[in-house]
mmCIF file of C-alpha atoms in Angstrom:
data_model
loop_
_atom_site.group_PDB
_atom_site.id
_atom_site.type_symbol
_atom_site.label_atom_id
_atom_site.label_comp_id
_atom_site.label_asym_id
_atom_site.label_seq_id
_atom_site.Cartn_x
_atom_site.Cartn_y
_atom_site.Cartn_z
ATOM 1 C CA MET A 1019 167.527 -72.804 37.030
ATOM 2 C CA GLY A 1020 169.528 -73.690 40.098
ATOM 3 C CA SER A 1021 171.603 -70.424 39.823
ATOM 4 C CA GLY A 1022 168.456 -68.219 39.369
ATOM 5 C CA SER A 1023 166.782 -69.910 42.223
ATOM 6 C CA SER A 1024 169.696 -69.330 44.425
ATOM 7 C CA ILE A 1025 169.909 -65.616 43.677
ATOM 8 C CA GLY A 1026 166.302 -65.290 44.305
ATOM 9 C CA ASN A 1027 166.536 -66.954 47.619
ATOM 10 C CA SER A 1028 169.430 -64.723 48.526
ATOM 11 C CA ILE A 1029 167.391 -61.530 47.722
ATOM 12 C CA SER A 1030 164.462 -63.036 49.583
ATOM 13 C CA LEU A 1031 166.519 -63.638 52.639
ATOM 14 C CA ARG A 1032 167.969 -60.183 52.523
ATOM 15 C CA ARG A 1033 164.538 -58.598 52.474
ATOM 16 C CA ASN A 1034 163.439 -60.733 55.242
ATOM 17 C CA SER A 1035 166.493 -59.715 57.197
ATOM 18 C CA VAL A 1036 165.602 -56.015 56.891
ATOM 19 C CA THR A 1037 161.993 -56.810 57.727
ATOM 20 C CA SER A 1038 163.053 -58.816 60.658
ATOM 21 C CA ARG A 1039 165.330 -56.066 61.930
ATOM 22 C CA ARG A 1040 162.618 -53.469 61.513
ATOM 23 C CA ASN A 1041 160.072 -55.635 63.242
ATOM 24 C CA SER A 1042 162.460 -56.251 66.061
ATOM 25 C CA ASN A 1043 163.051 -52.559 66.562
ATOM 26 C CA SER A 1044 159.321 -51.938 67.006
ATOM 27 C CA SER A 1045 158.246 -55.021 68.814
ATOM 28 C CA ARG A 1046 160.995 -55.408 71.334
ATOM 29 C CA LYS A 1047 160.377 -56.222 74.972
ATOM 30 C CA ASN A 1048 159.548 -53.062 77.017
ATOM 31 C CA ASP A 1049 162.766 -53.471 79.131
ATOM 32 C CA GLN A 1050 165.083 -53.827 76.167
ATOM 33 C CA ASP A 1051 166.757 -51.226 73.905
ATOM 34 C CA SER A 1052 165.900 -51.516 70.244
ATOM 35 C CA VAL A 1053 168.336 -53.224 67.726
ATOM 36 C CA PHE A 1054 168.585 -49.930 65.830
ATOM 37 C CA TYR A 1055 169.667 -48.059 69.109
ATOM 38 C CA LEU A 1056 172.267 -50.848 69.932
ATOM 39 C CA ALA A 1057 173.690 -50.557 66.531
ATOM 40 C CA CYS A 1058 174.064 -46.736 66.733
ATOM 41 C CA LYS A 1059 175.653 -47.124 70.283
ATOM 42 C CA ASN A 1060 178.141 -49.779 69.159
ATOM 43 C CA GLY A 1061 179.178 -48.130 65.877
ATOM 44 C CA ASP A 1062 177.664 -50.892 63.727
ATOM 45 C CA ILE A 1063 177.276 -48.718 60.624
ATOM 46 C CA ALA A 1064 176.280 -51.360 58.413
ATOM 47 C CA THR A 1065 173.090 -52.199 60.433
ATOM 48 C CA VAL A 1066 172.249 -48.534 60.770
ATOM 49 C CA GLU A 1067 172.555 -47.944 56.959
ATOM 50 C CA GLU A 1068 170.450 -51.027 56.419
ATOM 51 C CA MET A 1069 167.737 -50.149 58.973
ATOM 52 C CA LEU A 1070 167.491 -46.274 58.641
ATOM 53 C CA PRO A 1071 165.654 -46.072 55.359
ATOM 54 C CA ASN A 1072 162.941 -48.437 56.575
ATOM 55 C CA LEU A 1073 162.174 -46.915 60.016
ATOM 56 C CA THR A 1074 159.654 -44.311 60.685
ATOM 57 C CA PHE A 1075 160.484 -40.784 61.904
ATOM 58 C CA GLY A 1076 158.972 -41.753 65.305
ATOM 59 C CA GLN A 1077 161.126 -44.981 65.529
ATOM 60 C CA VAL A 1078 164.297 -43.327 64.691
ATOM 61 C CA ASN A 1079 163.739 -40.703 67.496
ATOM 62 C CA GLN A 1080 162.151 -42.821 70.072
ATOM 63 C CA VAL A 1081 163.314 -42.548 73.681
ATOM 64 C CA GLU A 1082 164.704 -46.004 74.707
ATOM 65 C CA PRO A 1083 163.926 -47.723 77.995
ATOM 66 C CA ASN A 1084 167.301 -46.333 79.286
ATOM 67 C CA GLY A 1085 166.108 -42.844 78.719
ATOM 68 C CA ASN A 1086 168.191 -42.041 75.594
ATOM 69 C CA THR A 1087 167.616 -41.935 71.811
ATOM 70 C CA ALA A 1088 169.836 -43.520 69.152
ATOM 71 C CA LEU A 1089 171.343 -39.954 68.468
ATOM 72 C CA HIS A 1090 172.225 -39.631 72.161
ATOM 73 C CA ALA A 1091 173.944 -42.880 72.092
ATOM 74 C CA ALA A 1092 175.915 -42.302 68.901
ATOM 75 C CA SER A 1093 176.890 -38.724 70.251
ATOM 76 C CA SER A 1094 177.966 -39.795 73.678
ATOM 77 C CA CYS A 1095 179.826 -42.868 72.427
ATOM 78 C CA ASN A 1096 181.870 -40.878 69.920
ATOM 79 C CA ARG A 1097 180.337 -42.434 66.706
ATOM 80 C CA PRO A 1098 180.778 -39.514 64.193
ATOM 81 C CA ASP A 1099 179.881 -41.524 61.103
ATOM 82 C CA ILE A 1100 176.722 -42.712 62.723
ATOM 83 C CA VAL A 1101 175.937 -39.155 63.945
ATOM 84 C CA ARG A 1102 176.600 -37.781 60.557
ATOM 85 C CA LEU A 1103 174.306 -40.382 59.031
ATOM 86 C CA LEU A 1104 171.434 -39.775 61.468
ATOM 87 C CA LEU A 1105 171.649 -35.923 61.071
ATOM 88 C CA SER A 1106 171.799 -36.185 57.267
ATOM 89 C CA GLY A 1107 168.654 -38.497 57.548
ATOM 90 C CA GLY A 1108 166.544 -35.669 59.324
ATOM 91 C CA CYS A 1109 166.893 -37.085 62.856
ATOM 92 C CA SER A 1110 165.444 -34.851 65.560
ATOM 93 C CA ARG A 1111 168.110 -32.528 67.156
ATOM 94 C CA ILE A 1112 165.994 -31.144 69.912
ATOM 95 C CA THR A 1113 164.686 -34.126 71.663
ATOM 96 C CA ARG A 1114 165.886 -34.450 75.209
ATOM 97 C CA ASN A 1115 166.630 -37.671 77.193
ATOM 98 C CA ARG A 1116 165.319 -38.644 80.390
ATOM 99 C CA ALA A 1117 167.843 -36.377 82.097
ATOM 100 C CA GLY A 1118 166.712 -33.450 80.204
ATOM 101 C CA VAL A 1119 169.861 -33.280 78.003
ATOM 102 C CA THR A 1120 170.072 -33.141 74.223
ATOM 103 C CA ALA A 1121 172.298 -35.220 72.005
ATOM 104 C CA TYR A 1122 174.412 -32.133 71.279
ATOM 105 C CA GLN A 1123 175.040 -31.547 74.973
ATOM 106 C CA GLU A 1124 176.018 -35.335 75.343
ATOM 107 C CA ALA A 1125 178.695 -34.985 72.575
ATOM 108 C CA ALA A 1126 181.885 -36.834 73.483
ATOM 109 C CA THR A 1127 184.225 -34.643 71.485
ATOM 110 C CA ASP A 1128 184.362 -31.301 69.604
ATOM 111 C CA GLU A 1129 184.283 -33.242 66.375
ATOM 112 C CA ILE A 1130 180.926 -34.639 67.247
ATOM 113 C CA ARG A 1131 179.739 -31.238 68.363
ATOM 114 C CA THR A 1132 180.680 -29.660 65.106
ATOM 115 C CA LEU A 1133 178.630 -32.098 63.206
ATOM 116 C CA PHE A 1134 175.458 -30.519 64.859
ATOM 117 C CA HIS A 1135 176.444 -26.927 63.408
ATOM 118 C CA ARG A 1136 174.756 -25.250 60.610
ATOM 119 C CA SER A 1137 176.834 -25.199 57.400
ATOM 120 C CA THR A 1138 175.712 -21.822 55.954
ATOM 121 C CA SER A 1139 175.780 -18.464 57.517
ATOM 122 C CA ASP A 1140 172.920 -16.613 55.653
ATOM 123 C CA ARG A 1141 170.481 -16.354 58.621
ATOM 124 C CA PHE A 1142 172.770 -14.303 60.787
ATOM 125 C CA VAL A 1143 174.101 -11.964 58.168
ATOM 126 C CA ASP A 1144 172.121 -9.305 56.219
ATOM 127 C CA GLU A 1145 173.114 -9.204 52.568
ATOM 128 C CA ASN A 1146 170.618 -6.365 51.790
ATOM 129 C CA ILE A 1147 169.879 -4.331 54.957
ATOM 130 C CA THR A 1148 167.111 -2.206 53.420
ATOM 131 C CA ASN A 1149 165.103 -5.290 52.989
ATOM 132 C CA SER A 1150 165.272 -5.984 56.647
ATOM 133 C CA PHE A 1151 164.509 -2.605 58.176
ATOM 134 C CA LYS A 1152 162.067 0.306 57.401
ATOM 135 C CA LEU A 1153 162.768 3.817 58.590
ATOM 136 C CA LEU A 1154 159.587 5.221 60.030
ATOM 137 C CA THR A 1155 159.216 8.901 59.115
ATOM 138 C CA SER A 1156 156.368 11.475 59.720
ATOM 139 C CA ASN A 1157 153.611 11.958 57.176
ATOM 140 C CA ASP A 1158 153.485 15.504 58.110
ATOM 141 C CA ALA A 1159 157.332 16.027 57.945
ATOM 142 C CA ASP A 1160 158.401 18.885 55.681
ATOM 143 C CA THR A 1161 159.274 18.372 52.062
ATOM 144 C CA GLU A 1162 162.988 19.059 52.627
ATOM 145 C CA THR A 1163 163.168 16.316 55.349
ATOM 146 C CA LYS A 1164 161.509 13.751 53.073
ATOM 147 C CA ILE A 1165 163.833 14.645 50.365
ATOM 148 C CA ASN A 1166 166.969 14.101 52.479
ATOM 149 C CA ILE A 1167 165.742 10.488 53.559
ATOM 150 C CA PRO A 1168 168.092 7.922 52.247
ATOM 151 C CA ASP A 1169 166.818 5.697 49.350
ATOM 152 C CA ASP A 1170 164.534 2.774 50.340
ATOM 153 C CA TRP A 1171 163.700 4.449 53.660
ATOM 154 C CA VAL A 1172 160.956 6.755 52.554
ATOM 155 C CA LYS A 1173 157.699 5.293 53.906
ATOM 156 C CA GLY A 1174 156.354 5.389 57.427
ATOM 157 C CA HIS A 1175 156.065 7.616 60.426
ATOM 158 C CA SER A 1176 158.166 9.620 62.752
ATOM 159 C CA SER A 1177 158.080 7.756 66.100
ATOM 160 C CA ALA A 1178 156.905 4.385 67.894
ATOM 161 C CA ASP A 1179 153.449 6.164 68.256
ATOM 162 C CA SER A 1180 153.058 6.083 64.574
ATOM 163 C CA ALA A 1181 153.961 2.362 63.990
ATOM 164 C CA HIS A 1182 150.390 1.636 63.134
ATOM 165 C CA GLU A 1183 150.880 -1.805 61.613
ATOM 166 C CA ALA A 1184 152.649 -3.158 64.616
ATOM 167 C CA LYS A 1185 150.031 -1.709 67.055
ATOM 168 C CA PHE A 1186 147.269 -3.096 64.909
ATOM 169 C CA ILE A 1187 148.487 -6.672 64.944
ATOM 170 C CA ILE A 1188 149.279 -6.621 68.622
ATOM 171 C CA ALA A 1189 145.810 -5.212 69.395
ATOM 172 C CA LEU A 1190 144.064 -7.684 67.281
ATOM 173 C CA ALA A 1191 146.128 -10.617 68.916
ATOM 174 C CA ASN A 1192 145.214 -9.377 72.325
ATOM 175 C CA SER A 1193 141.438 -8.418 71.691
ATOM 176 C CA ARG A 1194 138.861 -10.340 73.547
ATOM 177 C CA ASN A 1195 135.909 -8.700 71.742
ATOM 178 C CA PRO A 1196 133.814 -11.536 70.157
ATOM 179 C CA LEU A 1197 133.619 -9.760 66.883
ATOM 180 C CA HIS A 1198 137.373 -9.318 66.766
ATOM 181 C CA LYS A 1199 137.863 -12.982 67.759
ATOM 182 C CA SER A 1200 135.785 -13.978 64.741
ATOM 183 C CA VAL A 1201 138.037 -11.843 62.491
ATOM 184 C CA LYS A 1202 141.141 -13.216 64.097
ATOM 185 C CA ASN A 1203 139.962 -16.926 63.633
ATOM 186 C CA GLN A 1204 139.403 -16.273 59.826
ATOM 187 C CA ALA A 1205 142.867 -14.573 59.511
ATOM 188 C CA GLU A 1206 144.421 -17.482 61.398
ATOM 189 C CA LYS A 1207 142.811 -20.042 58.899
ATOM 190 C CA ARG A 1208 143.876 -18.081 55.926
ATOM 191 C CA SER A 1209 147.514 -17.708 57.362
ATOM 192 C CA THR A 1210 147.724 -21.372 58.222
ATOM 193 C CA SER A 1211 146.703 -22.356 54.609
ATOM 194 C CA SER A 1212 149.135 -19.869 53.245
ATOM 195 C CA PHE A 1213 152.044 -21.181 55.352
ATOM 196 C CA ARG A 1214 151.302 -24.749 54.495
ATOM 197 C CA MET A 1215 151.469 -23.903 50.804
ATOM 198 C CA LEU A 1216 154.706 -22.014 51.269
ATOM 199 C CA VAL A 1217 156.122 -25.147 53.038
ATOM 200 C CA SER A 1218 154.867 -27.620 50.520
ATOM 201 C CA GLN A 1219 156.464 -25.451 47.778
ATOM 202 C CA ALA A 1220 159.687 -25.503 49.642
ATOM 203 C CA VAL A 1221 160.137 -28.947 51.010
ATOM 204 C CA ALA A 1222 159.037 -31.823 48.551
ATOM 205 C CA SER A 1223 158.149 -35.258 49.807
ATOM 206 C CA GLU A 1224 161.592 -36.569 49.003
ATOM 207 C CA HIS A 1225 163.433 -33.923 51.086
ATOM 208 C CA GLN A 1226 165.361 -35.310 54.137
ATOM 209 C CA GLU A 1227 163.547 -33.074 56.453
ATOM 210 C CA TYR A 1228 159.979 -33.748 55.100
ATOM 211 C CA PRO A 1229 158.936 -36.143 57.912
ATOM 212 C CA LYS A 1230 160.070 -33.661 60.431
ATOM 213 C CA VAL A 1231 158.295 -30.777 58.938
ATOM 214 C CA SER A 1232 155.204 -32.833 58.542
ATOM 215 C CA GLY A 1233 155.200 -33.876 62.133
ATOM 216 C CA LEU A 1234 155.682 -30.277 63.215
ATOM 217 C CA LEU A 1235 152.842 -29.003 61.129
ATOM 218 C CA LYS A 1236 150.649 -31.879 62.408
ATOM 219 C CA ASN A 1237 151.550 -30.842 65.978
ATOM 220 C CA PHE A 1238 150.433 -27.329 65.441
ATOM 221 C CA ALA A 1239 147.213 -28.456 63.811
ATOM 222 C CA ASN A 1240 146.597 -30.602 66.915
ATOM 223 C CA LYS A 1241 146.938 -27.555 69.135
ATOM 224 C CA MET A 1242 150.321 -28.491 70.408
ATOM 225 C CA GLY A 1243 151.716 -24.927 70.149
ATOM 226 C CA ILE A 1244 153.144 -22.258 67.934
ATOM 227 C CA GLY A 1245 156.651 -23.492 68.841
ATOM 228 C CA ASN A 1246 156.336 -26.218 66.365
ATOM 229 C CA LEU A 1247 156.157 -23.616 63.438
ATOM 230 C CA ILE A 1248 159.186 -21.630 64.910
ATOM 231 C CA THR A 1249 161.130 -24.939 64.727
ATOM 232 C CA VAL A 1250 160.101 -25.412 61.064
ATOM 233 C CA TYR A 1251 161.683 -21.802 60.481
ATOM 234 C CA THR A 1252 164.956 -22.968 62.019
ATOM 235 C CA LEU A 1253 165.408 -26.035 59.835
ATOM 236 C CA GLN A 1254 168.033 -25.970 57.084
ATOM 237 C CA THR A 1255 165.494 -25.987 54.305
ATOM 238 C CA PRO A 1256 164.358 -23.518 51.590
ATOM 239 C CA ILE A 1257 161.521 -22.504 53.981
ATOM 240 C CA TYR A 1258 163.823 -19.949 55.433
ATOM 241 C CA THR A 1259 164.478 -18.250 52.158
ATOM 242 C CA ASN A 1260 160.853 -18.398 51.157
ATOM 243 C CA LEU A 1261 159.851 -16.529 54.478
ATOM 244 C CA GLN A 1262 162.300 -13.664 53.828
ATOM 245 C CA LYS A 1263 160.013 -12.829 50.747
ATOM 246 C CA GLU A 1264 156.603 -13.847 52.182
ATOM 247 C CA ALA A 1265 156.756 -13.323 56.076
ATOM 248 C CA ASP A 1266 153.115 -12.394 56.464
ATOM 249 C CA SER A 1267 151.582 -15.960 57.116
ATOM 250 C CA LEU A 1268 154.022 -17.198 59.717
ATOM 251 C CA SER A 1269 154.296 -13.732 61.468
ATOM 252 C CA THR A 1270 150.502 -13.410 61.691
ATOM 253 C CA LEU A 1271 150.238 -16.849 63.432
ATOM 254 C CA ILE A 1272 153.069 -16.178 65.830
ATOM 255 C CA TYR A 1273 151.529 -12.838 66.751
ATOM 256 C CA PHE A 1274 148.207 -14.540 67.451
ATOM 257 C CA HIS A 1275 149.963 -17.080 69.596
ATOM 258 C CA LEU A 1276 152.392 -14.675 71.195
ATOM 259 C CA SER A 1277 151.076 -15.316 74.683
ATOM 260 C CA GLU A 1278 152.383 -18.944 74.467
ATOM 261 C CA LEU A 1279 155.813 -17.407 74.171
ATOM 262 C CA GLN A 1280 155.780 -14.862 77.020
ATOM 263 C CA ASP A 1281 158.393 -16.907 78.979
ATOM 264 C CA ARG A 1282 160.704 -16.511 76.152
ATOM 265 C CA ALA A 1283 160.533 -12.708 75.765
ATOM 266 C CA PHE A 1284 164.177 -11.629 75.579
ATOM 267 C CA GLN A 1285 166.006 -9.011 77.655
ATOM 268 C CA GLY A 1286 169.641 -8.250 77.108
ATOM 269 C CA GLU A 1287 171.785 -7.905 74.132
ATOM 270 C CA SER A 1288 171.845 -10.140 70.858
ATOM 271 C CA TYR A 1289 174.069 -9.852 67.699
ATOM 272 C CA ARG A 1290 173.651 -9.990 64.046
ATOM 273 C CA GLY A 1291 175.938 -9.459 61.069
ATOM 274 C CA ALA A 1292 175.439 -7.454 58.002
ATOM 275 C CA ARG A 1293 177.077 -6.352 54.673
ATOM 276 C CA MET A 1294 176.403 -2.721 53.961
ATOM 277 C CA THR A 1295 177.344 -0.282 51.253
ATOM 278 C CA GLU A 1296 178.501 3.160 52.123
ATOM 279 C CA ASP A 1297 175.053 4.463 51.404
ATOM 280 C CA ASP A 1298 173.587 1.913 53.789
ATOM 281 C CA ILE A 1299 175.908 3.219 56.568
ATOM 282 C CA ASN A 1300 175.119 6.919 55.719
ATOM 283 C CA ALA A 1301 171.422 6.065 56.126
ATOM 284 C CA TYR A 1302 172.126 4.939 59.732
ATOM 285 C CA LYS A 1303 174.145 8.031 60.363
ATOM 286 C CA TRP A 1304 171.295 10.127 58.927
ATOM 287 C CA ALA A 1305 168.864 8.346 61.326
ATOM 288 C CA ILE A 1306 171.002 8.796 64.489
ATOM 289 C CA LYS A 1307 170.993 12.549 64.057
ATOM 290 C CA ARG A 1308 167.213 12.693 64.100
ATOM 291 C CA GLU A 1309 165.715 12.199 67.449
ATOM 292 C CA GLY A 1310 162.557 10.151 67.576
ATOM 293 C CA TYR A 1311 163.156 8.373 64.324
ATOM 294 C CA VAL A 1312 162.751 4.570 64.622
ATOM 295 C CA LEU A 1313 163.448 1.547 62.413
ATOM 296 C CA GLU A 1314 160.852 -1.171 62.074
ATOM 297 C CA THR A 1315 161.891 -4.642 61.000
ATOM 298 C CA ARG A 1316 160.342 -5.942 57.915
ATOM 299 C CA THR A 1317 161.331 -9.667 57.967
ATOM 300 C CA PHE A 1318 162.146 -12.480 60.507
ATOM 301 C CA GLN A 1319 165.658 -11.851 61.593
ATOM 302 C CA SER A 1320 167.844 -14.331 63.433
ATOM 303 C CA SER A 1321 170.308 -12.983 66.107
ATOM 304 C CA SER A 1322 172.575 -14.649 68.523
ATOM 305 C CA ILE A 1323 173.106 -14.097 72.269
ATOM 306 C CA GLU A 1324 176.736 -14.999 71.696
ATOM 307 C CA ILE A 1325 178.847 -12.360 69.802
ATOM 308 C CA SER A 1326 181.153 -14.957 68.710
ATOM 309 C CA ILE A 1327 178.461 -16.658 66.583
ATOM 310 C CA ALA A 1328 177.615 -13.477 64.742
ATOM 311 C CA GLN A 1329 181.327 -12.655 64.202
ATOM 312 C CA GLU A 1330 181.909 -16.316 62.876
ATOM 313 C CA PHE A 1331 179.135 -15.984 60.377
ATOM 314 C CA ILE A 1332 180.374 -12.489 59.165
ATOM 315 C CA GLN A 1333 183.897 -14.020 58.563
ATOM 316 C CA GLN A 1334 182.239 -16.913 56.606
ATOM 317 C CA GLN A 1335 180.480 -14.268 54.460
ATOM 318 C CA GLN A 1336 183.759 -12.333 54.005
ATOM 319 C CA GLN A 1337 185.460 -15.416 52.866
ATOM 320 C CA GLN A 1338 182.756 -16.202 50.280
ATOM 321 C CA ASN A 1339 182.861 -12.582 48.945
ATOM 322 C CA VAL A 1340 186.661 -12.278 48.897
ATOM 323 C CA LYS A 1341 186.857 -13.461 45.334
ATOM 324 C CA ASP A 1342 184.346 -10.773 44.223
ATOM 325 C CA GLN A 1343 186.582 -7.774 43.562
ATOM 326 C CA HIS A 1344 183.477 -5.598 42.687
ATOM 327 C CA ASP A 1345 182.134 -6.183 46.196
ATOM 328 C CA SER A 1346 182.827 -2.857 47.964
ATOM 329 C CA ARG A 1347 180.456 -3.577 51.011
ATOM 330 C CA PHE A 1348 181.628 -3.048 54.589
ATOM 331 C CA SER A 1349 181.323 -5.779 57.330
ATOM 332 C CA VAL A 1350 178.915 -4.587 60.034
ATOM 333 C CA LEU A 1351 178.220 -6.007 63.491
ATOM 334 C CA LEU A 1352 174.852 -5.067 64.777
ATOM 335 C CA THR A 1353 174.191 -5.017 68.530
ATOM 336 C CA LEU A 1354 170.614 -5.238 69.383
ATOM 337 C CA VAL A 1355 169.820 -4.032 72.912
ATOM 338 C CA PHE A 1356 166.575 -4.949 74.647
ATOM 339 C CA PRO A 1357 166.474 -2.828 77.945
ATOM 340 C CA GLN A 1358 163.283 -4.720 78.959
ATOM 341 C CA LYS A 1359 161.507 -8.031 77.991
ATOM 342 C CA CYS A 1360 160.547 -7.678 74.441
ATOM 343 C CA PRO A 1361 157.631 -10.199 73.515
ATOM 344 C CA THR A 1362 158.683 -10.045 69.709
ATOM 345 C CA ALA A 1363 162.311 -11.121 70.409
ATOM 346 C CA ILE A 1364 161.907 -14.749 71.153
ATOM 347 C CA ASN A 1365 164.621 -16.740 72.990
ATOM 348 C CA LEU A 1366 164.651 -20.118 71.149
ATOM 349 C CA THR A 1367 167.111 -21.890 73.414
ATOM 350 C CA ALA A 1368 165.936 -20.493 76.841
ATOM 351 C CA LYS A 1369 167.076 -22.569 79.757
ATOM 352 C CA ALA A 1370 164.529 -24.615 81.419
ATOM 353 C CA LEU A 1371 162.253 -24.605 78.372
ATOM 354 C CA PRO A 1372 161.816 -26.988 75.409
ATOM 355 C CA LEU A 1373 164.385 -26.101 72.613
ATOM 356 C CA LEU A 1374 162.639 -24.338 69.638
ATOM 357 C CA SER A 1375 165.779 -24.238 67.471
ATOM 358 C CA GLU A 1376 167.281 -27.346 65.726
ATOM 359 C CA PHE A 1377 170.770 -25.652 66.149
ATOM 360 C CA GLU A 1378 171.042 -24.973 69.892
ATOM 361 C CA ASP A 1379 174.720 -23.818 69.521
ATOM 362 C CA GLU A 1380 173.428 -20.693 67.670
ATOM 363 C CA LYS A 1381 171.864 -19.379 70.924
ATOM 364 C CA GLU A 1382 169.241 -17.722 68.641
ATOM 365 C CA VAL A 1383 166.903 -14.895 69.443
ATOM 366 C CA LEU A 1384 164.321 -14.707 66.789
ATOM 367 C CA ILE A 1385 163.191 -11.117 66.068
ATOM 368 C CA LEU A 1386 159.693 -10.715 64.603
ATOM 369 C CA PRO A 1387 158.626 -8.320 61.866
ATOM 370 C CA PHE A 1388 157.240 -5.046 63.238
ATOM 371 C CA THR A 1389 159.816 -4.860 66.097
ATOM 372 C CA LEU A 1390 161.043 -1.279 66.610
ATOM 373 C CA PHE A 1391 164.467 0.087 67.147
ATOM 374 C CA SER A 1392 166.274 3.453 67.513
ATOM 375 C CA VAL A 1393 169.907 3.922 66.324
ATOM 376 C CA LYS A 1394 172.090 4.663 69.426
ATOM 377 C CA GLU A 1395 175.643 4.468 68.072
ATOM 378 C CA ILE A 1396 177.896 3.941 65.118
ATOM 379 C CA LYS A 1397 181.429 3.093 65.291
ATOM 380 C CA ASN A 1398 184.199 2.141 62.808
ATOM 381 C CA ASP A 1399 187.158 -0.224 63.869
ATOM 382 C CA SER A 1400 190.268 1.404 62.387
ATOM 383 C CA GLN A 1401 192.191 -1.846 62.442
ATOM 384 C CA ASP A 1402 189.793 -4.254 60.519
ATOM 385 C CA GLY A 1403 187.466 -1.622 59.024
ATOM 386 C CA GLN A 1404 184.364 -3.381 60.647
ATOM 387 C CA TYR A 1405 181.497 -1.105 61.557
ATOM 388 C CA HIS A 1406 179.604 -1.507 64.848
ATOM 389 C CA ILE A 1407 176.054 -0.223 64.866
ATOM 390 C CA THR A 1408 174.049 -0.320 68.243
ATOM 391 C CA LEU A 1409 170.247 -0.443 68.067
ATOM 392 C CA ILE A 1410 167.930 0.060 71.024
ATOM 393 C CA ASN A 1411 164.498 -1.605 71.105
ATOM 394 C CA VAL A 1412 161.652 0.716 71.268
ATOM 395 C CA PRO A 1413 158.564 -0.830 72.897
ATOM 396 C CA THR A 1414 155.401 -0.852 70.709
ATOM 397 C CA PRO A 1415 152.858 1.566 72.333
ATOM 398 C CA LYS A 1416 149.532 -0.012 73.252
ATOM 399 C CA THR A 1417 146.370 1.146 71.432
ATOM 400 C CA SER A 1418 142.816 0.010 70.703
ATOM 401 C CA LEU A 1419 142.193 -1.995 67.708
ATOM 402 C CA SER A 1420 139.843 0.484 66.152
ATOM 403 C CA ASP A 1421 142.409 3.370 66.580
ATOM 404 C CA ALA A 1422 145.105 1.388 65.034
ATOM 405 C CA ALA A 1423 142.912 0.378 62.121
ATOM 406 C CA GLU A 1424 141.851 3.931 61.531
ATOM 407 C CA CYS A 1425 145.428 5.114 61.356
ATOM 408 C CA ILE A 1426 146.299 2.396 58.855
ATOM 409 C CA LYS A 1427 143.349 3.433 56.594
ATOM 410 C CA SER A 1428 144.371 7.231 56.758
#
C-alpha cells in the first residue's frame, strides 16, 4: 500500500507540475516573460518538451513583453534543438517581433537558418509540364495547324484576346453590378465550402500543422484577408498536392479578393525548374515559331525571385532521379519575365508587407491559374545539358463579363 501510494503521489505531483507550469505561462505578470519563453531562450529542453504539448497555439506563439516570441529567443540564442522542436510542433514561422523581424532573420548561425528551410523540392520543379500549362490555339485555325499541335496542347485559342476563362473570372471579380455581386457571393460560398473540405481531407486533427491551418481558416472567415488562405497553401502539408489536382476553389477565392493583393503584384523575373521529355521541349520549340500563340497556366505555380533557389531544387530532383536509368527527361530552368506589374503573380515575401509564405528563404512569387505567357527563347547549355526557356507574361485583356461569358458558351 505504501509503495502504491508513493507512486500515485509521484504521478500526481508530476501532473501538478505540468499544470503549474502551464498556468504560470498564461497567468504571468504583465512585465515578466513566460516560463516557456525563458526555457526556450535558456536552452532548457526538458522544460520545453514538458510544456509544449500542453500549450495552445496562441500561447506558443505569443509576443512576450520584451517584444519577441519563444521562437525568436531560441533562434537568436543559438538553440538548434529547441528551434527544431518548435518548428516540428507547428510553431508560426511568419510572426514578426516588435522590431518587425522574423525568427528566421534573427537566426544566430547558418545551422539555425537551415532548420527553417523546406525539406522537399516539389513546389518549384514541374514533373509534368503539360499539366501546368495549356497552349491556346485558334478555334478557326486550319486543320493542318491543329494536327501539328503537340500532344496535350490541343485546346484553346490563338491569342490573349481569346483567353476567355481568364477574362471571365477577372471581369466577375471586378464587376460592381448588383446582380453579378449576388452571383459572386454564391460562388464564394461554394468555393469556401469546397476549399474547407479539401483542407479537412488533407490535414487531420492530429497533424502537427492542424492548429495553424484552423487558425488561418478562422481568420479568413472573420474577414481578416485572403492572405490567410495563401499561407495555408505554403505550408508543408498534403494541401499543396491536392490543390494541384483541384485548384478551382482556392483560385476562385483569390481572384475574388485580388484587390487585397494589389501591392504584391510582381514585376521582374522569377524562376522555376522543370523536368521535360524531348517531346515537351519540342512543343515549346513549336510554340515559339508561331507568333501570337500563348500559354495559360492551369495550376498554382511556385516560382522564386532567386535563381539559386530554383537551381537548388532542380539539383535535388536530379539526385532523386539519378537511380532511375529509364528517366530520360531533361533538366529545365524556366525564366518567367513580367515586364509590368502582374496582379496574378503574387509576391509572398514583399518587403514592408506581412509575410504570406511560411518559408521566407524561398522568396516565392505565386503564379495563379489563367496567367498568360508567350515563349521568347529556348537555349541548351552544352556543358551540363540543361535547357533554359524564357517565358514573357502577356497581360489578360479587359472585357465585359457578358462578352466573356458568351465566348465561353460558344
